[in-house]
Coordinates of N, CA and C and ligand atoms in Angstrom, one line a residue:
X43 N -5.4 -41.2 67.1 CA -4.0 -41.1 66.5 C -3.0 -40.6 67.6
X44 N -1.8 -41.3 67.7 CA -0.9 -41.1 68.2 C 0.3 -39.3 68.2
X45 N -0.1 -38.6 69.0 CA 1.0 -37.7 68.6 C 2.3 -38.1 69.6
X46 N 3.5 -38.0 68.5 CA 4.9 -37.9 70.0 C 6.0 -37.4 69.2
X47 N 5.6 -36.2 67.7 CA 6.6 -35.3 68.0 C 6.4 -34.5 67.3
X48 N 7.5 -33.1 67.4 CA 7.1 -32.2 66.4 C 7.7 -32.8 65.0
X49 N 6.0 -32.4 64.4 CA 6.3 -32.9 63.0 C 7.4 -31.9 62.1
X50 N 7.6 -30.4 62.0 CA 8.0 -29.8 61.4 C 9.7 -29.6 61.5
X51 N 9.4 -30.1 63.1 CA 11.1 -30.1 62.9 C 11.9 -31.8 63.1
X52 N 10.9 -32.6 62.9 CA 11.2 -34.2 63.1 C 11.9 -34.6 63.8
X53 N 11.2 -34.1 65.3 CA 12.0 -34.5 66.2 C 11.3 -35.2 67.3
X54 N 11.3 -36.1 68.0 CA 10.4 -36.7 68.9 C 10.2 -36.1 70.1
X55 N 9.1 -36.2 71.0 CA 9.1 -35.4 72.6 C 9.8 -36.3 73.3
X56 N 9.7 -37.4 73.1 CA 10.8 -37.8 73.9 C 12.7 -37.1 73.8
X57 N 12.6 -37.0 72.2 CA 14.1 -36.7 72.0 C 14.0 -35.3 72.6
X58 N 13.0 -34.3 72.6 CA 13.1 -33.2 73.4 C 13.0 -33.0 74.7
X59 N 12.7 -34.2 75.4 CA 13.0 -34.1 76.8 C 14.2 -34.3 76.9
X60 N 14.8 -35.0 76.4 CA 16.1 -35.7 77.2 C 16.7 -33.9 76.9
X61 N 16.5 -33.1 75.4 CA 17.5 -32.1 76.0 C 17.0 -31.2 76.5
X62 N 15.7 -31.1 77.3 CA 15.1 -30.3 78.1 C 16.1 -30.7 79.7
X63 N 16.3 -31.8 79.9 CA 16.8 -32.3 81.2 C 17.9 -32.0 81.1
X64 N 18.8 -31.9 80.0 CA 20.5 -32.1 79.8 C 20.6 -30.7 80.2
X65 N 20.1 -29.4 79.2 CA 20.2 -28.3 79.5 C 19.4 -27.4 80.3
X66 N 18.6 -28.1 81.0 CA 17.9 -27.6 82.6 C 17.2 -26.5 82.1
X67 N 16.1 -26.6 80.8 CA 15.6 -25.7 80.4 C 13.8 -25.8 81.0
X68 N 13.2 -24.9 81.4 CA 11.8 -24.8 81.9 C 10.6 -24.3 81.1
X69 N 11.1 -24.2 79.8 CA 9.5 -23.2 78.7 C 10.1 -23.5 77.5
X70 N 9.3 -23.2 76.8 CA 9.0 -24.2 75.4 C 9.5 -22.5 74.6
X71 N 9.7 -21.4 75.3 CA 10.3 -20.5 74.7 C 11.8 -20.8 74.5
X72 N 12.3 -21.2 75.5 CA 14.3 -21.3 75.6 C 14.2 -22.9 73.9
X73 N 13.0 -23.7 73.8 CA 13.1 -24.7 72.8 C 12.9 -24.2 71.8
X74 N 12.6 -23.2 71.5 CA 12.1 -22.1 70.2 C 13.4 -21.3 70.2
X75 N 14.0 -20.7 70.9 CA 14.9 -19.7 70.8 C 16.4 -20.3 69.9
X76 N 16.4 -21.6 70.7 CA 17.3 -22.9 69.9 C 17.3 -23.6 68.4
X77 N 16.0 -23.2 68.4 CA 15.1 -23.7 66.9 C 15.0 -25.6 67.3
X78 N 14.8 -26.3 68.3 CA 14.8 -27.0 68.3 C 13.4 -27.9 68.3
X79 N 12.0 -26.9 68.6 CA 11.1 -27.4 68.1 C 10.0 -26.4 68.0
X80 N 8.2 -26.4 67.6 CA 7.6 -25.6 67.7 C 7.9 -23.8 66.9
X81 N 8.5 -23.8 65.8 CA 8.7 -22.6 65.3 C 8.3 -22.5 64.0
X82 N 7.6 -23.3 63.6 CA 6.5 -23.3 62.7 C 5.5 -23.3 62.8
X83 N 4.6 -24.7 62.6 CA 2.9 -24.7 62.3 C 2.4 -24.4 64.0
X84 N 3.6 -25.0 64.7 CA 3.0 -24.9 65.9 C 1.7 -25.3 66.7
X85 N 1.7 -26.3 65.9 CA 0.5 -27.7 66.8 C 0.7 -28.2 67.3
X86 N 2.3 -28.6 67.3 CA 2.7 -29.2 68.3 C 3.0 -28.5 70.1
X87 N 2.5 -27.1 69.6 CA 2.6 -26.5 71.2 C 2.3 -26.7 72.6
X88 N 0.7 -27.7 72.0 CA 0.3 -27.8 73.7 C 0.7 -29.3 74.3
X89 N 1.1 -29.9 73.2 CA 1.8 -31.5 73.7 C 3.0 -31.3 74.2
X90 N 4.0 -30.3 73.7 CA 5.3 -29.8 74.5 C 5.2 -29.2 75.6
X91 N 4.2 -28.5 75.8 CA 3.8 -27.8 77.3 C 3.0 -29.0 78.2
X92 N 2.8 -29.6 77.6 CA 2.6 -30.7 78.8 C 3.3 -31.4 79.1
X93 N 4.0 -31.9 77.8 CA 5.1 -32.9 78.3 C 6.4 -32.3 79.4
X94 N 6.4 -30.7 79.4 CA 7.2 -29.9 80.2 C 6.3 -30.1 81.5
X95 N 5.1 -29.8 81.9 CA 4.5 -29.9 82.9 C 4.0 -31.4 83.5
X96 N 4.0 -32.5 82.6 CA 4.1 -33.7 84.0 C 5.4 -35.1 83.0
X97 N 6.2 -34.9 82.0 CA 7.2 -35.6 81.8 C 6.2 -36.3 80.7
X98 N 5.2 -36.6 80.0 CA 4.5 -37.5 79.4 C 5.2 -37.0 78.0
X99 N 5.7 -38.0 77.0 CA 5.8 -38.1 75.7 C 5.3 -38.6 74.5
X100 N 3.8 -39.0 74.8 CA 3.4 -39.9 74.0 C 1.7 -39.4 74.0
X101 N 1.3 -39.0 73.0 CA -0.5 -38.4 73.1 C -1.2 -39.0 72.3
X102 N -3.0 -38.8 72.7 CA -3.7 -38.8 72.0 C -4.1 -37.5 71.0
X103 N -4.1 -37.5 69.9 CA -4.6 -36.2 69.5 C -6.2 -35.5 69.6
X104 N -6.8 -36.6 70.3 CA -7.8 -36.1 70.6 C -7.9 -34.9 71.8
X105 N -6.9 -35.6 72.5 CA -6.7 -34.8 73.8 C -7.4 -33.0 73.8
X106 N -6.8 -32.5 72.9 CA -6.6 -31.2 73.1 C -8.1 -30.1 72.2
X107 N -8.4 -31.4 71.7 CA -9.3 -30.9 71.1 C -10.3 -29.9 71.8
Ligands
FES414 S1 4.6 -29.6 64.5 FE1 5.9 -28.4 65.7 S2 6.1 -26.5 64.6 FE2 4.9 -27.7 63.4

């Protein structure tokens, strides 16, 4: 299965990159502080810490297993 966004706040990783780059933000805390993703169930945590650490938007959900 495909993961590529947070489900709780329906927003894509890609659509969070682009405002990760606009507003030159580096941790998935300054995206929480915004409420802009990750401040719920929070599964989507370690797909956004990666996609922060090599630019990738698009997963397997097995990955993390
Ligand atoms: S999927 Fe991101 S907080 Fe639930």
């Amino acid at each position: 299965m495909k993961v590529d966004r947070c489900i709780c706040h329906n927003i894509s990783f890609s659509q969070i990159k682009k405002i990760v780059e606009a507003r030159k933000f580096s941790s998935i805390d300054e995206l929480r502080a915004e409420n802009i993703c990750s401040t719920n169930c929070k599964l989507c945590d370690p797909y956004i810490r990666e996609m922060l650490k090599t630019g990738e938007t698009v997963f397997q959900s097995k990955r993390f297993k």
